[in-house]
Short mmCIF file of C-alpha atoms in Angstrom, two decimals:
data_model
loop_
_atom_site.label_atom_id
_atom_site.label_comp_id
_atom_site.label_asym_id
_atom_site.label_seq_id
_atom_site.Cartn_x
_atom_site.Cartn_y
_atom_site.Cartn_z
CA MET A 1 60.29 83.50 105.93
CA THR A 2 63.01 81.23 107.27
CA GLU A 3 63.02 77.49 106.61
CA GLU A 4 65.52 75.35 108.51
CA ILE A 5 65.97 71.89 107.05
CA ILE A 6 68.05 68.83 107.87
CA ILE A 7 68.50 66.13 105.23
CA ALA A 8 70.02 62.91 106.55
CA GLY A 9 70.70 59.45 105.15
CA PHE A 10 73.43 57.12 103.97
CA GLY A 11 76.47 58.45 102.13
CA GLY A 12 75.84 57.97 98.42
CA GLN A 13 72.09 58.57 98.57
CA GLY A 14 72.54 62.07 97.23
CA VAL A 15 71.86 63.76 100.56
CA LEU A 16 74.47 66.50 100.10
CA SER A 17 73.57 67.13 96.48
CA MET A 18 69.86 67.37 97.29
CA GLY A 19 70.78 70.00 99.88
CA LYS A 20 72.95 71.81 97.39
CA ILE A 21 70.18 71.94 94.78
CA LEU A 22 67.75 73.25 97.40
CA ALA A 23 70.26 75.92 98.50
CA TYR A 24 70.95 76.97 94.90
CA SER A 25 67.18 77.18 94.29
CA GLY A 26 66.90 79.65 97.16
CA LEU A 27 69.83 81.59 95.78
CA MET A 28 68.14 81.75 92.37
CA GLN A 29 65.15 83.53 93.87
CA GLY A 30 67.34 86.01 95.71
CA GLN A 31 67.16 84.56 99.21
CA ASP A 32 69.92 84.10 101.75
CA VAL A 33 71.02 80.49 102.01
CA SER A 34 73.46 78.37 103.94
CA TRP A 35 74.53 74.75 103.36
CA MET A 36 76.45 73.05 106.12
CA PRO A 37 77.42 69.41 105.56
CA SER A 38 78.61 66.83 108.01
CA TYR A 39 82.10 66.40 106.63
CA GLY A 40 83.45 64.01 109.23
CA PRO A 41 83.92 60.26 109.06
CA GLU A 42 80.42 60.20 107.53
CA MET A 43 81.59 61.19 104.08
CA ARG A 44 83.90 58.17 104.16
CA GLY A 45 80.83 55.89 104.34
CA GLY A 46 78.05 55.56 106.87
CA THR A 47 75.55 58.30 107.57
CA SER A 48 75.66 61.75 106.09
CA ASN A 49 73.65 64.90 106.72
CA VAL A 50 73.36 68.47 105.62
CA THR A 51 71.69 71.51 107.16
CA VAL A 52 70.10 73.88 104.65
CA ILE A 53 68.66 77.25 105.65
CA ILE A 54 66.69 79.42 103.24
CA SER A 55 65.67 82.83 104.52
CA ASP A 56 64.52 86.31 103.57
CA HIS A 57 66.89 87.70 106.21
CA ARG A 58 70.57 87.46 107.10
CA ILE A 59 71.17 83.94 108.42
CA SER A 60 72.77 83.88 111.86
CA SER A 61 73.84 80.38 112.87
CA PRO A 62 74.47 77.87 110.07
CA ILE A 63 74.41 75.09 112.68
CA LEU A 64 71.09 74.14 114.21
CA PHE A 65 69.77 71.88 116.90
CA LYS A 66 66.03 72.12 116.03
CA TYR A 67 64.57 72.03 112.54
CA ASP A 68 61.39 73.09 110.73
CA THR A 69 61.77 70.10 108.43
CA ALA A 70 63.68 66.83 108.69
CA ILE A 71 64.08 64.71 105.56
CA ILE A 72 65.13 61.29 106.80
CA LEU A 73 66.42 58.53 104.58
CA ASN A 74 67.75 55.85 106.93
CA GLN A 75 67.13 54.38 110.37
CA PRO A 76 70.15 55.89 112.20
CA SER A 77 69.02 59.34 111.03
CA MET A 78 65.47 58.64 112.18
CA ASP A 79 66.81 57.78 115.64
CA LYS A 80 68.89 60.92 115.75
CA PHE A 81 66.67 63.58 114.17
CA GLU A 82 63.01 62.69 114.84
CA SER A 83 63.21 64.34 118.26
CA MET A 84 64.87 67.44 116.80
CA VAL A 85 61.90 68.54 114.65
CA LYS A 86 60.21 71.63 116.12
CA PRO A 87 56.64 71.01 117.38
CA GLY A 88 54.30 71.59 114.44
CA GLY A 89 57.20 70.90 112.07
CA LEU A 90 57.50 68.44 109.22
CA LEU A 91 59.18 65.04 108.93
CA ILE A 92 59.50 63.39 105.53
CA TYR A 93 60.88 59.87 105.21
CA ASP A 94 61.40 57.07 102.78
CA PRO A 95 60.13 53.85 104.40
CA ASN A 96 62.75 51.75 102.60
CA GLY A 97 64.99 50.26 105.29
CA ILE A 98 63.12 51.95 108.13
CA THR A 99 62.43 49.52 110.98
CA ARG A 100 60.97 51.99 113.47
CA HIS A 101 58.52 54.42 111.95
CA PRO A 102 58.16 57.95 113.34
CA GLU A 103 56.05 58.10 116.45
CA ARG A 104 55.53 61.79 117.17
CA LYS A 105 51.99 63.15 116.92
CA ASP A 106 52.84 66.84 117.31
CA ILE A 107 54.53 67.05 113.91
CA THR A 108 53.35 66.40 110.37
CA VAL A 109 54.76 63.11 109.11
CA CYS A 110 54.92 62.28 105.42
CA LYS A 111 56.03 59.18 103.61
CA VAL A 112 57.56 59.23 100.17
CA ASP A 113 58.27 55.88 98.56
CA ALA A 114 61.21 57.21 96.59
CA THR A 115 63.51 54.17 96.47
CA LYS A 116 60.71 52.04 95.06
CA THR A 117 59.53 54.71 92.61
CA ALA A 118 63.06 55.42 91.38
CA GLY A 119 63.42 51.69 90.67
CA GLU A 120 60.15 51.74 88.72
CA MET A 121 61.35 54.76 86.75
CA GLY A 122 64.49 52.80 85.89
CA ASN A 123 67.16 55.04 87.48
CA GLN A 124 68.06 54.75 91.14
CA LYS A 125 70.04 57.98 91.01
CA ILE A 126 66.93 60.17 90.73
CA PHE A 127 65.82 58.93 94.14
CA ASN A 128 66.82 62.18 95.83
CA MET A 129 64.90 64.29 93.32
CA ILE A 130 61.73 62.32 94.06
CA VAL A 131 62.23 63.09 97.74
CA LEU A 132 62.87 66.75 96.91
CA GLY A 133 59.61 66.83 94.94
CA GLY A 134 57.79 65.51 97.98
CA PHE A 135 59.28 68.25 100.12
CA LEU A 136 58.28 70.94 97.61
CA LYS A 137 54.67 69.69 97.68
CA MET A 138 54.57 70.14 101.46
CA LYS A 139 56.64 73.35 101.59
CA PRO A 140 56.52 75.21 98.27
CA ILE A 141 59.17 77.70 99.45
CA VAL A 142 61.02 77.65 96.15
CA LYS A 143 59.41 77.70 92.71
CA LEU A 144 59.96 74.71 90.44
CA GLU A 145 61.58 76.93 87.80
CA ASN A 146 64.13 78.07 90.38
CA VAL A 147 64.77 74.47 91.42
CA MET A 148 65.48 73.64 87.78
CA ALA A 149 67.81 76.64 87.53
CA GLY A 150 69.53 75.52 90.74
CA LEU A 151 69.82 72.00 89.41
CA LYS A 152 71.37 73.27 86.21
CA LYS A 153 73.92 75.25 88.20
CA SER A 154 74.92 72.38 90.46
CA LEU A 155 75.06 69.68 87.77
CA PRO A 156 78.21 69.54 85.63
CA GLU A 157 77.41 70.39 82.02
CA ARG A 158 78.04 66.84 80.81
CA HIS A 159 75.02 65.74 82.87
CA HIS A 160 72.67 68.44 81.57
CA LYS A 161 70.96 65.90 79.30
CA LEU A 162 69.58 64.40 82.52
CA LEU A 163 67.70 67.60 83.45
CA PRO A 164 64.34 66.46 81.97
CA LEU A 165 64.55 63.14 83.86
CA ASN A 166 65.25 65.02 87.09
CA GLU A 167 62.29 67.31 86.48
CA GLU A 168 60.10 64.27 85.90
CA ALA A 169 61.38 62.81 89.19
CA ILE A 170 60.56 66.00 91.11
CA LYS A 171 57.03 65.98 89.64
CA LYS A 172 56.67 62.31 90.57
CA GLY A 173 57.65 63.14 94.15
CA ILE A 174 55.03 65.90 94.27
CA GLU A 175 52.49 63.32 93.14
CA ILE A 176 53.31 60.39 95.42
CA ILE A 177 53.99 62.00 98.79
CA ASP A 178 51.59 60.72 101.42
CA ILE A 179 50.58 62.44 104.67
CA ILE A 180 50.62 59.88 107.50
CA ASN A 181 50.06 62.24 110.41
CA GLN A 182 48.85 65.82 110.46
CA ALA A 183 50.25 67.93 113.27
CA ASN A 184 47.45 68.96 115.56
CA MET B 1 80.54 78.51 97.36
CA LYS B 2 82.32 76.80 100.25
CA GLY B 3 84.39 78.90 102.65
CA ASN B 4 87.57 77.12 101.59
CA GLU B 5 86.79 77.69 97.92
CA ALA B 6 86.01 81.37 98.58
CA ILE B 7 89.47 81.80 100.12
CA ALA B 8 91.08 80.20 97.09
CA GLU B 9 89.12 82.22 94.52
CA ALA B 10 89.71 85.44 96.48
CA ALA B 11 93.45 84.70 96.47
CA ILE B 12 93.50 84.41 92.68
CA ARG B 13 91.53 87.65 92.33
CA GLU B 14 93.76 89.43 94.85
CA GLY B 15 96.65 88.87 92.46
CA VAL B 16 98.50 86.52 94.80
CA ASP B 17 101.76 85.37 93.21
CA ALA B 18 102.19 81.99 94.85
CA TYR B 19 100.46 79.44 97.04
CA PHE B 20 102.42 76.65 98.70
CA GLY B 21 100.48 74.05 100.65
CA TYR B 22 99.93 70.52 101.74
CA PRO B 23 96.43 69.00 102.01
CA ILE B 24 94.70 68.28 105.33
CA THR B 25 91.04 68.01 106.36
CA PRO B 26 89.07 70.27 106.77
CA GLN B 27 90.86 72.73 104.44
CA SER B 28 91.88 70.57 101.47
CA GLU B 29 89.36 72.34 99.22
CA VAL B 30 91.67 75.37 99.19
CA ILE B 31 94.42 73.58 97.27
CA GLU B 32 91.90 71.42 95.37
CA TYR B 33 90.11 74.51 94.09
CA LEU B 34 93.36 76.27 93.23
CA MET B 35 94.62 73.27 91.29
CA SER B 36 91.36 72.87 89.35
CA GLU B 37 91.15 76.59 88.52
CA LYS B 38 94.62 76.55 86.92
CA PRO B 39 95.50 80.06 88.14
CA HIS B 40 98.80 79.93 86.22
CA GLU B 41 96.60 80.30 83.14
CA ARG B 42 94.38 83.01 84.67
CA THR B 43 96.98 85.27 86.31
CA GLY B 44 100.30 83.47 86.26
CA MET B 45 99.93 82.53 89.94
CA VAL B 46 102.03 79.57 91.06
CA VAL B 47 100.24 76.82 92.99
CA LEU B 48 102.42 74.09 94.36
CA GLN B 49 101.74 71.10 96.55
CA ALA B 50 104.88 70.81 98.63
CA GLU B 51 106.24 67.53 99.98
CA SER B 52 105.37 68.56 103.53
CA GLU B 53 104.11 71.46 105.64
CA LEU B 54 107.71 72.30 106.54
CA ALA B 55 108.63 72.62 102.90
CA ALA B 56 105.52 74.70 102.19
CA ILE B 57 106.16 77.28 104.91
CA ASN B 58 109.82 77.62 103.96
CA MET B 59 108.81 78.17 100.33
CA VAL B 60 106.54 80.92 101.67
CA TYR B 61 109.51 82.34 103.60
CA GLY B 62 111.71 82.40 100.54
CA ALA B 63 109.12 83.80 98.15
CA ALA B 64 107.92 86.43 100.65
CA GLY B 65 111.49 87.71 100.83
CA THR B 66 111.23 88.72 97.19
CA GLY B 67 108.30 91.05 97.89
CA ARG B 68 105.71 88.76 96.33
CA LYS B 69 102.23 88.09 97.66
CA VAL B 70 102.51 84.58 99.07
CA MET B 71 100.03 82.35 100.83
CA THR B 72 99.71 79.00 102.54
CA SER B 73 96.88 77.22 104.29
CA SER B 74 96.49 74.23 106.54
CA SER B 75 94.60 72.93 109.56
CA SER B 76 95.76 72.66 113.15
CA PRO B 77 98.32 69.79 113.10
CA GLY B 78 99.74 71.15 109.85
CA ILE B 79 99.97 74.66 111.30
CA SER B 80 101.95 73.28 114.25
CA LEU B 81 104.45 71.92 111.75
CA LYS B 82 104.68 75.35 110.15
CA MET B 83 105.36 77.17 113.42
CA GLU B 84 109.15 77.21 113.12
CA GLY B 85 108.90 78.84 109.71
CA ILE B 86 106.27 81.31 110.91
CA SER B 87 108.60 82.45 113.69
CA TYR B 88 111.39 82.97 111.14
CA ILE B 89 109.05 84.90 108.83
CA ALA B 90 107.96 87.14 111.73
CA GLY B 91 111.62 87.52 112.77
CA SER B 92 112.54 88.55 109.23
CA GLU B 93 109.58 90.97 109.04
CA LEU B 94 108.08 89.46 105.92
CA PRO B 95 104.49 89.78 104.74
CA CYS B 96 102.40 86.70 103.97
CA VAL B 97 98.94 85.25 104.63
CA ILE B 98 98.55 81.96 106.47
CA VAL B 99 95.12 80.32 106.72
CA ASN B 100 94.32 77.95 109.58
CA VAL B 101 91.00 76.09 109.23
CA VAL B 102 91.00 74.87 112.81
CA ARG B 103 90.00 71.36 113.91
CA GLY B 104 89.83 69.90 117.40
CA GLY B 105 93.07 68.86 119.13
CA PRO B 106 95.55 68.29 120.68
CA GLY B 107 97.65 66.00 118.51
CA LEU B 108 95.81 64.62 115.52
CA GLY B 109 92.63 65.19 117.53
CA THR B 110 89.59 65.20 115.29
CA ILE B 111 88.69 66.51 111.87
CA GLN B 112 85.64 68.26 113.31
CA PRO B 113 85.71 72.04 113.90
CA GLY B 114 87.47 73.67 116.84
CA GLN B 115 88.78 77.00 118.11
CA CYS B 116 91.50 75.48 120.23
CA ASP B 117 94.37 77.17 118.35
CA TYR B 118 93.57 80.64 119.72
CA PHE B 119 96.60 80.68 122.02
CA GLN B 120 98.86 79.41 119.27
CA ALA B 121 97.63 82.05 116.82
CA THR B 122 97.55 85.07 119.13
CA LYS B 123 100.30 84.41 121.67
CA GLY B 124 103.10 83.07 119.54
CA GLY B 125 103.02 79.37 118.77
CA GLY B 126 106.52 79.52 117.41
CA HIS B 127 109.43 80.65 119.56
CA GLY B 128 110.46 84.21 120.31
CA ASP B 129 108.73 87.52 121.00
CA TYR B 130 106.55 87.94 117.95
CA ARG B 131 102.93 88.54 117.04
CA LEU B 132 100.79 87.57 114.10
CA ILE B 133 97.94 89.78 112.98
CA VAL B 134 95.00 87.40 113.40
CA LEU B 135 91.71 87.77 111.52
CA ALA B 136 88.67 85.65 112.45
CA PRO B 137 86.07 85.31 109.66
CA ALA B 138 82.51 84.35 110.62
CA SER B 139 81.08 83.85 107.14
CA VAL B 140 82.04 82.68 103.68
CA GLN B 141 81.90 86.33 102.62
CA GLU B 142 84.51 87.24 105.23
CA MET B 143 86.68 84.29 104.18
CA ALA B 144 86.89 85.96 100.77
CA ASP B 145 87.12 89.55 102.03
CA PHE B 146 89.89 88.87 104.56
CA ILE B 147 92.32 87.84 101.85
CA GLU B 148 92.45 91.45 100.67
CA THR B 149 92.40 92.82 104.24
CA GLY B 150 95.12 90.33 105.12
CA TYR B 151 97.50 91.38 102.36
CA ASP B 152 96.85 95.07 103.04
CA LEU B 153 97.87 94.59 106.68
CA ALA B 154 100.71 92.17 105.95
CA PHE B 155 102.42 94.63 103.59
CA LYS B 156 101.56 97.71 105.65
CA TYR B 157 103.35 96.29 108.69
CA ARG B 158 105.66 93.75 107.04
CA ASN B 159 104.18 91.09 109.26
CA PRO B 160 102.63 87.65 108.70
CA VAL B 161 98.82 87.61 108.92
CA MET B 162 96.85 84.58 110.00
CA ILE B 163 93.24 83.98 109.00
CA LEU B 164 91.93 81.85 111.85
CA SER B 165 88.89 80.03 110.55
CA ASP B 166 87.39 76.68 111.53
CA GLY B 167 85.88 73.56 110.00
CA ILE B 168 82.38 75.06 110.00
CA ILE B 169 83.21 78.20 108.03
CA GLY B 170 85.58 76.25 105.77
CA GLN B 171 83.03 73.59 104.86
CA MET B 172 79.78 75.55 104.69
CA MET B 173 78.36 77.12 101.55
CA GLU B 174 76.84 80.58 101.54
CA LYS B 175 76.19 83.42 99.18
CA VAL B 176 79.38 85.35 98.46
CA GLU B 177 80.21 88.41 96.40
CA LEU B 178 83.72 88.34 94.99
CA LYS B 179 85.88 91.31 94.16
CA PRO B 180 87.03 91.94 90.58
CA GLN B 181 90.37 90.54 89.41
CA LYS B 182 93.41 92.60 90.45
CA LYS B 183 96.58 92.57 88.39
CA ARG B 184 99.64 90.92 89.88
CA PHE B 185 102.47 93.39 90.46
CA THR B 186 105.21 93.43 87.85
CA PRO B 187 108.86 93.00 88.98
CA GLU B 188 109.39 96.76 88.42
CA GLU B 189 106.39 97.63 90.58
CA ILE B 190 107.72 95.39 93.34
CA ILE B 191 111.17 97.04 93.21
CA ASN B 192 109.53 100.45 93.55
CA LYS B 193 106.99 99.51 96.22
CA TYR B 194 109.16 97.31 98.44
CA PRO B 195 112.73 98.58 98.65
CA TRP B 196 113.50 95.93 101.30
CA ALA B 197 112.77 92.99 98.98
CA THR B 198 115.50 90.81 97.49
CA THR B 199 114.86 91.68 93.87
CA GLY B 200 118.45 91.69 92.59
CA LYS B 201 121.10 94.20 93.66
CA PRO B 202 121.51 97.34 91.57
CA LYS B 203 124.71 99.40 91.95
CA SER B 204 122.70 102.21 93.55
CA ARG B 205 122.16 100.51 96.91
CA GLU B 206 123.62 98.07 99.43
CA ARG B 207 122.58 94.42 99.47
CA ASN B 208 119.15 93.63 100.94
CA ILE B 209 119.53 90.84 103.48
CA ILE B 210 116.56 88.84 104.73
CA THR B 211 117.47 87.18 108.02
CA SER B 212 116.20 86.66 111.53
CA LEU B 213 119.74 86.17 112.92
CA GLU B 214 121.55 88.82 114.97
CA LEU B 215 124.33 87.67 117.29
CA ILE B 216 125.08 91.01 118.91
CA ALA B 217 122.77 91.28 121.91
CA ALA B 218 122.35 95.06 121.80
CA LYS B 219 121.43 94.97 118.13
CA GLN B 220 118.98 92.13 118.68
CA GLU B 221 117.38 94.06 121.53
CA ALA B 222 117.02 97.12 119.35
CA PHE B 223 115.31 94.92 116.77
CA ASN B 224 113.00 93.46 119.44
CA GLN B 225 112.07 96.99 120.52
CA LYS B 226 111.30 97.90 116.94
CA LEU B 227 108.95 94.90 116.80
CA ILE B 228 107.30 95.90 120.09
CA LYS B 229 106.68 99.37 118.69
CA LYS B 230 105.18 97.87 115.54
CA TYR B 231 102.84 95.62 117.54
CA GLN B 232 101.74 98.62 119.64
CA GLU B 233 100.97 100.53 116.46
CA ILE B 234 98.91 97.59 115.23
CA GLN B 235 97.02 97.54 118.54
CA GLU B 236 96.31 101.25 118.28
CA ASN B 237 95.17 101.26 114.66
CA GLU B 238 93.84 97.94 113.47
CA ILE B 239 91.28 96.63 115.97
CA LYS B 240 88.08 95.38 114.31
CA TYR B 241 84.99 93.98 115.99
CA GLU B 242 81.22 93.74 115.57
CA ALA B 243 78.97 94.86 118.44
CA LEU B 244 75.34 93.71 118.56
CA ASN B 245 72.73 94.90 121.07
CA THR B 246 75.36 96.25 123.45
CA ASP B 247 73.56 99.56 124.13
CA ASP B 248 71.02 98.25 126.61
CA ALA B 249 72.78 94.98 127.50
CA ASP B 250 73.20 93.70 131.05
CA TYR B 251 75.30 90.76 129.93
CA ILE B 252 77.78 90.47 127.09
CA LEU B 253 78.59 87.31 125.18
CA VAL B 254 82.00 87.38 123.52
CA ALA B 255 82.59 84.96 120.66
CA TYR B 256 84.40 84.89 117.34
CA GLY B 257 84.07 83.00 114.06
CA SER B 258 81.32 80.41 113.67
CA VAL B 259 80.54 80.44 117.40
CA ALA B 260 79.64 84.14 117.16
CA ARG B 261 76.92 83.14 114.68
CA ILE B 262 75.57 80.54 117.11
CA CYS B 263 75.67 83.20 119.85
CA MET B 264 73.42 85.43 117.72
CA ASN B 265 70.75 82.74 118.05
CA ALA B 266 71.49 82.40 121.78
CA MET B 267 71.15 86.17 122.15
CA GLU B 268 67.70 86.06 120.52
CA GLU B 269 66.61 83.21 122.78
CA ALA B 270 67.85 85.04 125.88
CA ARG B 271 66.14 88.29 124.86
CA ALA B 272 62.90 86.38 124.26
CA LYS B 273 63.19 85.33 127.91
CA GLY B 274 63.71 88.96 128.96
CA ILE B 275 67.46 88.72 129.58
CA LYS B 276 69.23 91.70 128.02
CA VAL B 277 72.16 90.14 126.22
CA GLY B 278 74.60 91.77 123.81
CA LEU B 279 77.35 90.30 121.69
CA ILE B 280 80.90 91.38 120.97
CA ARG B 281 82.42 89.54 118.01
CA PRO B 282 86.16 90.19 117.77
CA ILE B 283 87.12 90.26 114.09
CA THR B 284 90.79 90.84 114.87
CA LEU B 285 91.98 88.48 117.62
CA PHE B 286 95.35 90.20 117.60
CA PRO B 287 94.98 93.11 118.05
CA PHE B 288 92.28 92.08 120.56
CA PRO B 289 89.36 94.52 120.99
CA THR B 290 90.39 95.32 124.56
CA PRO B 291 89.17 98.97 124.58
CA ILE B 292 85.49 98.20 123.84
CA ILE B 293 85.40 95.38 126.37
CA SER B 294 87.06 97.59 128.96
CA LYS B 295 84.51 100.32 128.24
CA LEU B 296 81.57 97.92 128.52
CA ALA B 297 82.93 96.57 131.82
CA ASP B 298 81.90 99.84 133.45
CA LYS B 299 78.24 99.48 132.54
CA VAL B 300 77.29 95.80 132.21
CA LYS B 301 76.87 93.13 134.91
CA GLY B 302 79.12 90.49 133.44
CA PHE B 303 80.68 88.76 130.43
CA MET B 304 80.69 85.21 129.13
CA SER B 305 83.15 83.92 126.57
CA VAL B 306 81.79 81.17 124.33
CA GLU B 307 84.38 79.10 122.50
CA MET B 308 84.99 75.71 120.91
CA SER B 309 87.96 75.31 123.24
CA ALA B 310 88.72 74.69 126.89
CA GLY B 311 88.81 78.45 127.51
CA GLN B 312 91.45 80.50 125.72
CA MET B 313 90.06 83.85 124.55
CA VAL B 314 88.43 84.20 127.99
CA GLU B 315 91.89 85.12 129.33
CA ASP B 316 92.10 88.18 127.05
CA ILE B 317 88.60 89.23 128.13
CA ARG B 318 89.62 88.93 131.79
CA LEU B 319 92.69 91.09 131.10
CA ALA B 320 90.45 93.71 129.49
CA VAL B 321 87.89 93.64 132.31
CA ASN B 322 90.67 93.57 134.90
CA GLY B 323 88.59 92.21 137.76
CA ARG B 324 85.86 94.83 137.56
CA LYS B 325 83.09 92.40 136.59
CA PRO B 326 82.73 88.61 136.50
CA VAL B 327 83.98 86.96 133.29
CA GLU B 328 82.68 83.42 132.83
CA PHE B 329 83.35 80.80 130.20
CA TYR B 330 81.24 78.26 128.34
CA GLY B 331 82.82 75.96 125.82
CA ARG B 332 82.64 72.66 124.00
CA GLN B 333 85.61 70.69 122.77
CA GLY B 334 86.55 67.78 120.55
CA GLY B 335 84.52 68.92 117.56
CA MET B 336 81.29 69.30 119.55
CA ILE B 337 79.41 72.52 118.80
CA PRO B 338 77.71 74.64 121.47
CA ALA B 339 73.91 74.88 121.13
CA PRO B 340 72.16 78.25 121.65
CA GLU B 341 69.94 76.73 124.32
CA ASP B 342 72.96 75.50 126.30
CA ILE B 343 74.65 78.89 125.99
CA VAL B 344 71.58 80.55 127.53
CA ILE B 345 71.49 77.96 130.34
CA ALA B 346 75.18 78.52 131.04
CA LEU B 347 74.60 82.27 131.10
CA GLU B 348 71.77 81.88 133.59
CA GLN B 349 73.68 79.50 135.84
CA LYS B 350 77.11 81.10 135.74
CA LEU B 351 76.33 84.80 135.60
CA ILE B 352 72.74 85.56 136.48
CA GLY B 353 72.11 82.94 139.14
CA GLY B 354 75.51 83.54 140.75
#
């Protein structure tokens, strides 16, 4: 098994940390992982993305140009990465702020209303965990217990009291993700 | 762990005595990590942010003269600033490890990854006839491992070692296994191991002088010839490379560092199309793996160098092949990264179609 994922959105949405948690989750279940961020002008504001690879084998290139899954959280990322999903692959997006919805019919497209749901749950910061939950519903490549272990490892100890809230957010994401188009 | 952090942690565990640096993207995590780890509490290691790159490299020069394990790191423009000091360190035959996490240039260029400092690292960079031993890691694991390899070589040959990485390997996170903590050498151990070091003059021997200055031409030439002999020895003994699928290959890709990883994907794509492609990944850039490339030149149809540069390592491949087979080049610059698909297309157009 090899899963090649791009997560892309605005800086500050928790794109890099979502990738980190996913990578740590893979690590926790003994898989090879790589996490390659865009570290350029993006991290000084604007768009941000991270490539995460989880595999049973040695990972060759950490940089990719086609992805099994794209998790897209803003319009510029939609414009850039929709075309880079492999045929039959998966695109997950949050419709908040999206003006042009995905158009491809040869990939599975899912919507996860994470911004709205995070607002309803009273903490905007758990937005990325709702999205992550949605991804895990579609691609259960890492077990929830390993995600929680990964989360614990990547969160500083002073934030560990937030672990239950994050778990709740992941479960919410699993619940609310919506398949818009099934790849044929 | 990020590549830059792996270098920093490996340095602490190697028992490095001092790090002198100045921050620059994309390698600032090295000094950030060192500062946050407080190695002076863990091993007594000194970590100091100098007022400039010039100051940092000259601190390295001074501390290396005392037989200590010393290190600095920077990225391309910062390494250019350090070049004068590096030439002096090489001219004084002192061991140290210098890390360059390369970004695109020239000038300030970009903060995105590049491999455009190959010439600077392998052919001099500073003035005078000298060589650095240059190691090119392709993974976070190798970033950590090459600290130990680097110090082994630096002290074995009394020569500065450069770890030539790039923004990709520096910034990415991967699984890494770290070596156990080594003890730093005591002053007595250093006196015994390195009789050349300036450790204080006992009555039993003459003064040790660390200098790169020699005004008598014949003496300077004798010193130059000693260096030449040392570099030949390094070329004979220290070449490292990885060879993949070369046994049945018709075409050989040559790439180092992060680009070698991308070439592994390109190799798979080409083989899926029925093109027999192999890969040579030089791990030491100086000494360059000339013998294996020369050997392969007798049996394959051609070579292609893939680099994030305008074509630098390709010259060393051409020297190794010496006109026997075509040697082509495919590269991207400015922080752009070559895609496997484009590498295969370039291979088809430049080597197979031609």
